[in-house]
Amino acid sequence: RVRGVSVSVRALFVSPTPAGLAAASGAVSVVVPENLIPDGAQVITPEMLPLVELTEAEVQAVVGTVEGGAANVADIYPLAPLQEGILFHHLLADGGQDAYVSPTVIEFDGRSRLDGFLSALQQVIDRHDVFRTSVVWQGLREPVQVVWRSATLPVTEVALDAQADDPAAELMSVVGQTMDLGRAPLLDLHVARMPGGRWLGLIRIHHVTQDHTAMEVVYDEVRTILAGRAEELPEPLPFRDFVAQARAGLDTGEHEEFFRELLAGVDEPTAAFGISNVRGDGSGVVRASEPVDPELAVRLLEAARRLGASPATVMHVAWSRVLAMISGRDDVVFGTVLLGRMNAGAGSDRVGLFMNTLPVRVRTAELDVQAAVTAMRGQLAGLLEHEHAPLALAQRVSEVPADEPLFAALFNYRHNTAGGTRGADEGGAARDGGFEGIRPVFARESSNYPLTVSVDDSGAERFAVTVDAVGPIDPQAVAGMLLTAVGGVVSALEAALDDGVQVPLSAVGVLDAAELHRVLVEWNDTDTVVPQVLVPGLFAGQVA
């Protein structure tokens, strides 16, 4: 891109060599029309909005939701595909707990430190249009997002119980997880005074404006500003360019054709343990995390390298095997979380909601492990060409009834960055040390799905598995099954690469020795003393 050469993501995956990329160059990029709203405009007209079709009455209704009216409106355009899905779940919450309000709690060693952080965060909001954006849908044919020229970070002071055992948890409980999408910024801060001059700050950001990668960028920018190096920050790019790019493929029919072929014959949801409710609010979720054994991590990377595949591809195959077992199916569909930045054009490492969730399908009974990895590599490459397609479109072209979900489990392979202030685990440990005098205490991202499996790839042969699940799913058991399956898949790949022995994917075990003993021996211990009584007598005794 820097050199002015455009290459498709599929070519990068299928032909990852200089010669392959040279032969595949020339992908066409989308030309985004300019924003036609002039500075100082006192009236907004439909002709000024090239990315959305609105009547004059609709424009005035939208402008009426903005503080300061037309003079404070910088742009109006549609939602990106995933934003539409998040808005659906926001409306489903109907003013209750919103699964897509992301909380982060940070501790400050003094008021001056807190004030400096607030000032830096306001500068980030001023820099990026997506943080000065509200969402309007009432009275419109389709929802739109409105960029405000100016939006002030709301800061509210909260009084906490001085005797509280967990002040961070109490702060989150007092504030809750509801936000008004109709005002900007979709980011706020609640602060509480602590003993010894310390302060707690709860930052809430609605997922409709950002994803995990964007949050890393936000905190890196805050750190840079606090260090007095604001002039080093890159020129911010408008989120409208990405929205136009993402929506460009909706009218071609290519998305529909791809997913119709991928999902042909899928007529019911894949539900782990039979749990298919995907309308949760993120509450009641239990988390379990397990590291991948370092020796297994090295073998995983080596097997993937020899196959010309990524470790993410191998992990997807291992998860499909586990899902087949816990859903009782050999033809499984699950959601994979896509970064959404591969086709986003220049500046795709900046802030905004780029990610998307789309279906992966694996027929686990038909493939050996090596063939499954090869097929998965091709399927993921194909998905990346459609990474901005709406999940609703995939659901619609499948044969699953409209009132049922296409899948009920998410798989998220995450490449973790080295920096970022979101280096706090759920227990409050700051992995990266945070800012001077500023300590991350708690961070959480949730979703509406009952089961989410995340693989953290931290580089240097370090992997970890995290499972978030609602009851009665046991996240620890699921994490253990995935680690066992990864070991089995890697062993099968080594057998295929070294000796030509092909192992069916359906033969890969998902229970370790202890679990196998529990299922086959402990749960199967049916020895019991039966009295010498006829069956009618036993029946009568049971009735009594």
Short mmCIF file of C-alpha atoms in Angstrom, two decimals, residues 68-522:
data_model
loop_
_atom_site.label_atom_id
_atom_site.label_comp_id
_atom_site.label_asym_id
_atom_site.label_seq_id
_atom_site.Cartn_x
_atom_site.Cartn_y
_atom_site.Cartn_z
CA GLY A 68 -25.68 22.91 19.10
CA GLY A 69 -27.71 21.91 16.05
CA ALA A 70 -26.38 22.04 12.49
CA ALA A 71 -23.32 24.09 13.44
CA ASN A 72 -22.09 21.13 15.50
CA VAL A 73 -22.69 18.49 12.77
CA ALA A 74 -19.50 17.47 10.95
CA ASP A 75 -20.85 14.47 8.99
CA ILE A 76 -23.70 11.98 8.70
CA TYR A 77 -23.36 8.49 7.21
CA PRO A 78 -24.68 4.93 7.67
CA LEU A 79 -23.50 2.31 10.14
CA ALA A 80 -20.89 -0.31 9.30
CA PRO A 81 -22.25 -3.91 9.25
CA LEU A 82 -21.12 -4.88 12.77
CA GLN A 83 -22.36 -1.56 14.15
CA GLU A 84 -25.83 -2.51 12.92
CA GLY A 85 -25.66 -5.79 14.84
CA ILE A 86 -24.49 -4.06 18.03
CA LEU A 87 -27.30 -1.50 17.71
CA PHE A 88 -29.77 -4.41 17.47
CA HIS A 89 -28.57 -5.83 20.79
CA HIS A 90 -28.61 -2.35 22.35
CA LEU A 91 -32.26 -1.98 21.37
CA LEU A 92 -32.97 -5.52 22.60
CA ALA A 93 -31.65 -4.51 26.04
CA ASP A 94 -34.40 -1.83 26.08
CA GLY A 95 -32.63 0.38 28.60
CA GLY A 96 -31.30 -2.54 30.66
CA GLN A 97 -27.78 -3.93 30.98
CA ASP A 98 -26.01 -3.59 27.63
CA ALA A 99 -23.49 -6.36 26.85
CA TYR A 100 -21.56 -3.99 24.60
CA VAL A 101 -20.70 -1.34 27.16
CA SER A 102 -17.02 -2.06 27.86
CA PRO A 103 -15.79 -1.06 31.35
CA THR A 104 -12.20 -0.36 32.37
CA VAL A 105 -11.23 0.65 35.92
CA ILE A 106 -7.99 2.56 36.47
CA GLU A 107 -6.43 3.70 39.74
CA PHE A 108 -4.67 7.08 39.98
CA ASP A 109 -2.21 7.97 42.74
CA GLY A 110 -3.54 11.53 43.01
CA ARG A 111 -6.03 14.08 41.69
CA SER A 112 -3.46 15.80 39.51
CA ARG A 113 -2.69 12.50 37.82
CA LEU A 114 -6.41 11.97 37.19
CA ASP A 115 -6.82 15.48 35.79
CA GLY A 116 -3.91 14.95 33.40
CA PHE A 117 -5.45 11.71 32.20
CA LEU A 118 -8.83 13.43 31.65
CA SER A 119 -7.19 16.18 29.62
CA ALA A 120 -5.31 13.65 27.46
CA LEU A 121 -8.45 11.57 26.89
CA GLN A 122 -10.35 14.69 25.81
CA GLN A 123 -7.61 15.39 23.28
CA VAL A 124 -8.03 11.87 21.88
CA ILE A 125 -11.77 12.50 21.54
CA ASP A 126 -11.05 15.79 19.78
CA ARG A 127 -8.69 14.02 17.37
CA HIS A 128 -10.93 11.14 16.25
CA ASP A 129 -14.34 11.61 14.68
CA VAL A 130 -15.57 8.15 15.71
CA PHE A 131 -15.42 9.20 19.38
CA ARG A 132 -17.45 12.31 18.60
CA THR A 133 -20.19 10.18 17.07
CA SER A 134 -23.77 9.45 18.13
CA VAL A 135 -26.29 7.05 16.60
CA VAL A 136 -29.77 8.03 15.42
CA TRP A 137 -32.44 5.57 14.29
CA GLN A 138 -35.88 6.73 15.41
CA GLY A 139 -38.02 7.91 12.51
CA LEU A 140 -35.45 6.92 9.89
CA ARG A 141 -35.51 4.25 7.18
CA GLU A 142 -32.05 3.12 8.29
CA PRO A 143 -29.92 4.13 11.27
CA VAL A 144 -27.16 6.68 10.79
CA GLN A 145 -24.18 7.89 12.78
CA VAL A 146 -23.61 11.58 13.31
CA VAL A 147 -20.16 13.08 13.82
CA TRP A 148 -20.22 16.05 16.20
CA ARG A 149 -17.65 18.81 15.70
CA SER A 150 -17.29 19.15 19.45
CA ALA A 151 -18.14 16.64 22.20
CA THR A 152 -17.09 16.99 25.84
CA LEU A 153 -16.09 13.93 27.89
CA PRO A 154 -18.71 13.49 30.66
CA VAL A 155 -17.09 13.10 34.09
CA THR A 156 -19.21 12.19 37.12
CA GLU A 157 -17.97 11.87 40.70
CA VAL A 158 -19.40 8.93 42.67
CA ALA A 159 -19.31 8.36 46.44
CA LEU A 160 -18.41 4.79 47.41
CA ASP A 161 -18.81 2.88 50.65
CA ALA A 162 -15.55 3.34 52.55
CA GLN A 163 -15.89 -0.21 53.91
CA ALA A 164 -16.30 -1.87 50.51
CA ASP A 165 -14.06 -4.92 50.04
CA ASP A 166 -13.81 -4.36 46.27
CA PRO A 167 -14.15 -0.65 45.39
CA ALA A 168 -13.77 -1.32 41.65
CA ALA A 169 -16.64 -3.81 41.65
CA GLU A 170 -18.80 -1.43 43.70
CA LEU A 171 -18.05 1.44 41.31
CA MET A 172 -19.12 -0.67 38.34
CA SER A 173 -22.24 -1.85 40.17
CA VAL A 174 -23.27 1.71 41.09
CA VAL A 175 -22.75 3.03 37.55
CA GLY A 176 -24.15 0.00 35.65
CA GLN A 177 -23.94 -0.84 31.97
CA THR A 178 -26.44 1.39 30.21
CA MET A 179 -25.52 4.18 27.81
CA ASP A 180 -27.44 6.59 25.62
CA LEU A 181 -26.30 6.05 22.03
CA GLY A 182 -28.02 9.28 21.00
CA ARG A 183 -25.36 11.59 22.41
CA ALA A 184 -21.64 11.97 21.88
CA PRO A 185 -19.12 10.99 22.98
CA LEU A 186 -20.06 7.34 23.50
CA LEU A 187 -17.42 7.33 26.18
CA ASP A 188 -17.72 8.55 29.76
CA LEU A 189 -15.82 8.53 33.03
CA HIS A 190 -17.01 8.04 36.61
CA VAL A 191 -14.51 8.81 39.36
CA ALA A 192 -14.42 8.03 43.08
CA ARG A 193 -12.16 9.36 45.84
CA MET A 194 -10.21 6.67 47.69
CA PRO A 195 -8.27 6.71 50.98
CA GLY A 196 -4.78 8.18 50.88
CA GLY A 197 -5.56 10.67 48.13
CA ARG A 198 -5.98 7.97 45.47
CA TRP A 199 -8.78 8.00 42.87
CA LEU A 200 -10.57 5.29 40.93
CA GLY A 201 -11.79 5.98 37.42
CA LEU A 202 -14.34 3.87 35.53
CA ILE A 203 -14.06 4.41 31.78
CA ARG A 204 -17.04 3.13 29.80
CA ILE A 205 -16.86 2.99 26.02
CA HIS A 206 -19.63 1.60 23.85
CA HIS A 207 -18.47 -1.14 21.52
CA VAL A 208 -20.36 0.51 18.65
CA THR A 209 -17.45 2.96 18.34
CA GLN A 210 -14.39 0.81 19.00
CA ASP A 211 -12.86 -2.66 19.06
CA HIS A 212 -9.97 -4.18 21.02
CA THR A 213 -7.28 -2.95 18.62
CA ALA A 214 -8.74 0.55 18.67
CA MET A 215 -8.61 0.59 22.47
CA GLU A 216 -4.91 -0.21 22.38
CA VAL A 217 -4.45 2.77 20.06
CA VAL A 218 -6.46 5.04 22.37
CA TYR A 219 -4.38 4.24 25.43
CA ASP A 220 -1.15 4.49 23.47
CA GLU A 221 -2.22 7.98 22.35
CA VAL A 222 -3.09 8.98 25.93
CA ARG A 223 0.34 7.75 27.06
CA THR A 224 2.05 9.72 24.27
CA ILE A 225 0.16 12.92 25.18
CA LEU A 226 0.96 12.54 28.89
CA ALA A 227 4.62 12.11 27.97
CA GLY A 228 4.53 15.47 26.21
CA ARG A 229 4.97 13.99 22.74
CA ALA A 230 1.56 14.80 21.23
CA GLU A 231 3.22 16.19 18.09
CA GLU A 232 4.39 12.64 17.25
CA LEU A 233 0.84 11.32 16.84
CA PRO A 234 -0.17 10.51 13.24
CA GLU A 235 -2.81 12.48 11.38
CA PRO A 236 -6.22 10.97 12.29
CA LEU A 237 -8.24 9.52 9.41
CA PRO A 238 -12.03 9.78 9.07
CA PHE A 239 -14.02 6.66 9.96
CA ARG A 240 -16.35 7.47 7.04
CA ASP A 241 -13.76 6.09 4.60
CA PHE A 242 -13.94 2.67 6.23
CA VAL A 243 -17.76 2.71 6.34
CA ALA A 244 -17.90 3.48 2.61
CA GLN A 245 -15.39 0.71 1.88
CA ALA A 246 -17.24 -1.83 4.04
CA ARG A 247 -20.62 -1.08 2.47
CA ALA A 248 -19.31 -1.04 -1.10
CA GLY A 249 -19.67 -4.80 -1.52
CA LEU A 250 -23.24 -5.02 -0.24
CA ASP A 251 -24.88 -4.35 -3.59
CA THR A 252 -22.75 -6.66 -5.75
CA GLY A 253 -24.27 -9.96 -4.63
CA GLU A 254 -20.79 -11.43 -4.05
CA HIS A 255 -21.31 -11.71 -0.29
CA GLU A 256 -24.61 -13.52 -0.75
CA GLU A 257 -23.16 -15.97 -3.27
CA PHE A 258 -20.20 -16.81 -1.02
CA PHE A 259 -22.26 -17.51 2.09
CA ARG A 260 -25.00 -19.35 0.22
CA GLU A 261 -22.38 -21.82 -1.01
CA LEU A 262 -20.61 -22.04 2.36
CA LEU A 263 -23.79 -22.69 4.35
CA ALA A 264 -25.72 -24.88 1.92
CA GLY A 265 -27.65 -27.52 3.87
CA VAL A 266 -27.20 -25.87 7.28
CA ASP A 267 -30.73 -25.91 8.70
CA GLU A 268 -30.27 -25.75 12.49
CA PRO A 269 -27.95 -23.99 14.93
CA THR A 270 -24.75 -25.49 16.27
CA ALA A 271 -25.30 -25.17 20.01
CA ALA A 272 -22.65 -26.29 22.50
CA PHE A 273 -24.31 -28.39 25.22
CA GLY A 274 -27.65 -27.51 23.62
CA ILE A 275 -27.51 -23.86 24.77
CA SER A 276 -28.51 -21.59 21.90
CA ASN A 277 -29.69 -18.36 23.55
CA VAL A 278 -27.66 -15.56 21.94
CA ARG A 279 -29.65 -12.71 23.43
CA GLY A 280 -27.76 -12.45 26.69
CA ASP A 281 -26.56 -9.21 28.27
CA GLY A 282 -23.10 -10.46 29.22
CA SER A 283 -23.99 -11.03 32.88
CA GLY A 284 -23.50 -14.34 34.65
CA VAL A 285 -20.46 -15.17 32.54
CA VAL A 286 -17.70 -17.22 34.18
CA ARG A 287 -14.14 -17.08 32.84
CA ALA A 288 -11.36 -19.66 32.82
CA SER A 289 -7.87 -19.21 31.38
CA GLU A 290 -5.15 -21.75 30.72
CA PRO A 291 -1.70 -21.30 29.14
CA VAL A 292 -0.62 -23.54 26.28
CA ASP A 293 2.29 -25.74 27.33
CA PRO A 294 5.49 -24.14 25.92
CA GLU A 295 6.61 -27.41 24.32
CA LEU A 296 3.23 -27.81 22.61
CA ALA A 297 3.41 -24.17 21.47
CA VAL A 298 6.75 -24.81 19.74
CA ARG A 299 5.38 -27.94 18.04
CA LEU A 300 2.24 -26.04 16.97
CA LEU A 301 4.27 -23.28 15.32
CA GLU A 302 6.58 -25.74 13.59
CA ALA A 303 3.73 -27.89 12.22
CA ALA A 304 1.92 -24.77 10.96
CA ARG A 305 5.12 -23.49 9.30
CA ARG A 306 5.72 -26.80 7.52
CA LEU A 307 2.15 -26.75 6.20
CA GLY A 308 2.38 -23.13 5.04
CA ALA A 309 -0.46 -22.27 7.40
CA SER A 310 -0.83 -20.01 10.43
CA PRO A 311 -1.22 -21.25 14.01
CA ALA A 312 -4.62 -19.53 13.95
CA THR A 313 -5.73 -21.90 11.18
CA VAL A 314 -4.65 -24.94 13.22
CA MET A 315 -6.43 -23.59 16.31
CA HIS A 316 -9.65 -23.14 14.33
CA VAL A 317 -9.49 -26.82 13.32
CA ALA A 318 -8.88 -27.94 16.91
CA TRP A 319 -11.85 -25.90 18.11
CA SER A 320 -14.10 -27.39 15.42
CA ARG A 321 -13.28 -30.86 16.80
CA VAL A 322 -14.19 -29.81 20.37
CA LEU A 323 -17.39 -28.13 19.20
CA ALA A 324 -18.41 -31.27 17.32
CA MET A 325 -18.16 -33.24 20.56
CA ILE A 326 -19.96 -30.79 22.85
CA SER A 327 -22.74 -30.08 20.34
CA GLY A 328 -23.30 -33.68 19.24
CA ARG A 329 -22.80 -32.81 15.56
CA ASP A 330 -20.22 -33.64 12.91
CA ASP A 331 -21.13 -30.65 10.73
CA VAL A 332 -20.50 -27.56 12.85
CA VAL A 333 -20.79 -23.82 12.36
CA PHE A 334 -19.24 -21.27 14.72
CA GLY A 335 -18.48 -17.58 14.58
CA THR A 336 -14.95 -16.38 14.06
CA VAL A 337 -13.93 -12.86 14.99
CA LEU A 338 -12.21 -11.07 12.10
CA LEU A 339 -9.89 -8.14 12.66
CA GLY A 340 -11.70 -6.26 9.90
CA ARG A 341 -8.61 -4.26 8.99
CA MET A 342 -7.17 -6.37 6.18
CA ASN A 343 -9.25 -4.66 3.48
CA ALA A 344 -9.82 -1.39 5.32
CA GLY A 345 -7.24 0.57 3.35
CA ALA A 346 -4.77 3.13 4.62
CA GLY A 347 -4.82 3.89 8.34
CA SER A 348 -6.57 0.65 9.23
CA ASP A 349 -4.51 0.48 12.42
CA ARG A 350 -6.37 3.49 13.83
CA VAL A 351 -9.42 3.83 16.08
CA GLY A 352 -12.93 2.71 15.24
CA LEU A 353 -15.00 -0.46 15.05
CA PHE A 354 -13.43 -2.47 12.23
CA MET A 355 -13.89 -6.03 13.49
CA ASN A 356 -16.65 -8.37 12.39
CA THR A 357 -17.99 -11.82 13.25
CA LEU A 358 -18.73 -14.30 10.46
CA PRO A 359 -19.45 -18.06 10.27
CA VAL A 360 -16.97 -20.89 9.80
CA ARG A 361 -18.21 -24.34 8.78
CA VAL A 362 -16.38 -27.65 9.28
CA ARG A 363 -17.60 -31.14 8.35
CA THR A 364 -15.51 -32.92 10.96
CA ALA A 365 -16.46 -36.47 9.91
CA GLU A 366 -15.31 -36.07 6.30
CA LEU A 367 -11.73 -34.82 6.65
CA ASP A 368 -8.39 -35.99 7.96
CA VAL A 369 -6.51 -33.47 10.07
CA GLN A 370 -4.09 -32.30 7.37
CA ALA A 371 -6.92 -31.86 4.86
CA ALA A 372 -8.95 -30.00 7.49
CA VAL A 373 -6.10 -27.52 8.04
CA THR A 374 -5.71 -26.97 4.28
CA ALA A 375 -9.47 -26.50 3.89
CA MET A 376 -9.60 -24.11 6.85
CA ARG A 377 -6.79 -22.00 5.39
CA GLY A 378 -8.79 -21.62 2.17
CA GLN A 379 -12.03 -20.90 4.02
CA LEU A 380 -10.46 -18.20 6.22
CA ALA A 381 -8.84 -16.62 3.17
CA GLY A 382 -12.27 -16.53 1.52
CA LEU A 383 -13.84 -15.04 4.65
CA LEU A 384 -11.27 -12.25 4.65
CA GLU A 385 -12.44 -11.22 1.19
CA HIS A 386 -15.91 -10.81 2.73
CA GLU A 387 -14.79 -9.61 6.16
CA HIS A 388 -17.22 -6.68 6.17
CA ALA A 389 -20.31 -8.65 5.13
CA PRO A 390 -23.19 -8.40 7.62
CA LEU A 391 -23.70 -11.50 9.74
CA ALA A 392 -27.44 -11.01 9.13
CA LEU A 393 -26.83 -11.69 5.42
CA ALA A 394 -25.11 -15.00 6.18
CA GLN A 395 -27.95 -15.96 8.51
CA ARG A 396 -30.51 -15.08 5.84
CA VAL A 397 -28.99 -17.18 3.06
CA SER A 398 -28.63 -20.24 5.30
CA GLU A 399 -31.54 -22.63 5.86
CA VAL A 400 -31.66 -21.96 9.61
CA PRO A 401 -35.09 -20.58 10.65
CA ALA A 402 -35.05 -16.80 11.01
CA ASP A 403 -35.90 -16.90 14.72
CA GLU A 404 -32.94 -19.14 15.57
CA PRO A 405 -29.22 -18.23 15.58
CA LEU A 406 -26.84 -19.56 12.96
CA PHE A 407 -24.35 -20.40 15.72
CA ALA A 408 -24.08 -19.97 19.49
CA ALA A 409 -20.32 -20.07 20.04
CA LEU A 410 -17.59 -17.58 19.13
CA PHE A 411 -13.92 -18.27 18.43
CA ASN A 412 -11.55 -15.32 18.71
CA TYR A 413 -7.86 -15.67 17.78
CA ARG A 414 -6.14 -12.54 19.06
CA HIS A 415 -2.68 -11.23 18.20
CA ASN A 416 -1.80 -9.21 21.29
CA THR A 417 0.22 -6.02 20.92
CA ALA A 418 3.17 -5.33 23.15
CA GLY A 419 1.86 -2.01 24.47
CA GLY A 420 -1.55 -0.83 25.58
CA THR A 421 -2.94 0.10 28.95
CA ARG A 422 -5.51 -2.69 28.82
CA GLY A 423 -2.85 -4.91 30.32
CA ALA A 424 -5.01 -5.79 33.31
CA ASP A 425 -6.47 -9.18 33.86
CA GLU A 426 -9.77 -9.78 35.66
CA GLY A 427 -7.87 -10.15 38.91
CA GLY A 428 -6.42 -6.66 38.65
CA ALA A 429 -2.81 -7.48 37.82
CA ALA A 430 -1.21 -4.99 35.44
CA ARG A 431 0.85 -6.96 32.97
CA ASP A 432 2.57 -3.95 31.37
CA GLY A 433 3.03 -1.70 34.41
CA GLY A 434 0.69 0.98 33.03
CA PHE A 435 1.52 4.70 33.21
CA GLU A 436 3.54 6.26 35.99
CA GLY A 437 1.13 6.70 38.90
CA ILE A 438 -1.66 5.11 36.85
CA ARG A 439 -2.54 1.44 37.39
CA PRO A 440 -5.07 -0.63 35.42
CA VAL A 441 -7.32 -2.49 37.85
CA PHE A 442 -10.01 -4.15 35.76
CA ALA A 443 -10.95 -4.53 32.10
CA ARG A 444 -13.67 -6.60 30.50
CA GLU A 445 -15.17 -7.13 27.07
CA SER A 446 -18.36 -9.15 26.84
CA SER A 447 -20.81 -10.29 24.20
CA ASN A 448 -24.31 -11.70 23.83
CA TYR A 449 -23.08 -15.25 23.11
CA PRO A 450 -23.25 -18.00 25.77
CA LEU A 451 -19.81 -19.39 24.88
CA THR A 452 -16.74 -17.49 23.67
CA VAL A 453 -13.34 -19.09 23.23
CA SER A 454 -10.34 -16.80 22.82
CA VAL A 455 -6.78 -17.75 21.94
CA ASP A 456 -4.19 -15.13 22.87
CA ASP A 457 -1.10 -15.20 20.67
CA SER A 458 1.44 -13.04 22.50
CA GLY A 459 4.37 -13.93 20.26
CA ALA A 460 7.62 -15.56 21.34
CA GLU A 461 5.90 -18.96 21.39
CA ARG A 462 3.43 -17.85 24.08
CA PHE A 463 -0.23 -18.84 23.77
CA ALA A 464 -3.13 -18.90 26.22
CA VAL A 465 -6.74 -20.07 26.01
CA THR A 466 -9.57 -18.11 27.66
CA VAL A 467 -13.16 -19.35 27.82
CA ASP A 468 -16.15 -17.18 28.78
CA ALA A 469 -19.34 -19.15 29.36
CA VAL A 470 -22.75 -18.91 30.98
CA GLY A 471 -24.01 -21.69 33.25
CA PRO A 472 -24.26 -24.59 33.21
CA ILE A 473 -21.31 -24.63 30.77
CA ASP A 474 -18.05 -25.21 32.66
CA PRO A 475 -15.42 -22.91 31.06
CA GLN A 476 -12.56 -24.75 32.75
CA ALA A 477 -13.67 -28.03 31.17
CA VAL A 478 -14.00 -26.43 27.73
CA ALA A 479 -10.52 -24.89 28.02
CA GLY A 480 -9.11 -28.28 28.97
CA MET A 481 -10.81 -29.96 26.02
CA LEU A 482 -9.42 -27.39 23.59
CA LEU A 483 -5.87 -27.82 24.90
CA THR A 484 -6.21 -31.60 24.58
CA ALA A 485 -7.55 -31.24 21.05
CA VAL A 486 -4.70 -28.91 20.08
CA GLY A 487 -2.22 -31.53 21.23
CA GLY A 488 -4.04 -34.21 19.25
CA VAL A 489 -4.22 -32.10 16.10
CA VAL A 490 -0.52 -31.21 16.28
CA SER A 491 0.42 -34.88 16.78
CA ALA A 492 -1.73 -35.84 13.79
CA LEU A 493 -0.06 -33.19 11.64
CA GLU A 494 3.38 -34.41 12.68
CA ALA A 495 2.39 -37.98 11.75
CA ALA A 496 1.16 -36.79 8.35
CA LEU A 497 4.23 -34.66 7.63
CA ASP A 498 6.81 -37.12 8.91
CA ASP A 499 5.34 -40.52 7.99
CA GLY A 500 2.44 -39.82 5.61
CA VAL A 501 -0.05 -41.22 8.15
CA GLN A 502 -3.40 -39.45 7.85
CA VAL A 503 -5.49 -39.27 11.03
CA PRO A 504 -9.24 -38.53 10.71
CA LEU A 505 -10.23 -35.32 12.47
CA SER A 506 -13.04 -37.27 14.14
CA ALA A 507 -10.41 -39.52 15.79
CA VAL A 508 -8.70 -36.67 17.64
CA GLY A 509 -9.45 -36.93 21.36
CA VAL A 510 -10.78 -34.02 23.39
CA LEU A 511 -10.60 -35.53 26.88
CA ASP A 512 -7.31 -35.89 28.76
CA ALA A 513 -6.47 -38.99 30.78
CA ALA A 514 -8.11 -37.73 33.98
CA GLU A 515 -11.35 -36.80 32.19
CA LEU A 516 -11.41 -40.12 30.33
CA HIS A 517 -11.05 -41.96 33.63
CA ARG A 518 -13.87 -39.95 35.16
CA VAL A 519 -16.24 -40.60 32.23
CA LEU A 520 -15.37 -44.23 31.56
CA VAL A 521 -14.60 -45.47 35.07
CA GLU A 522 -15.91 -43.18 37.81
#
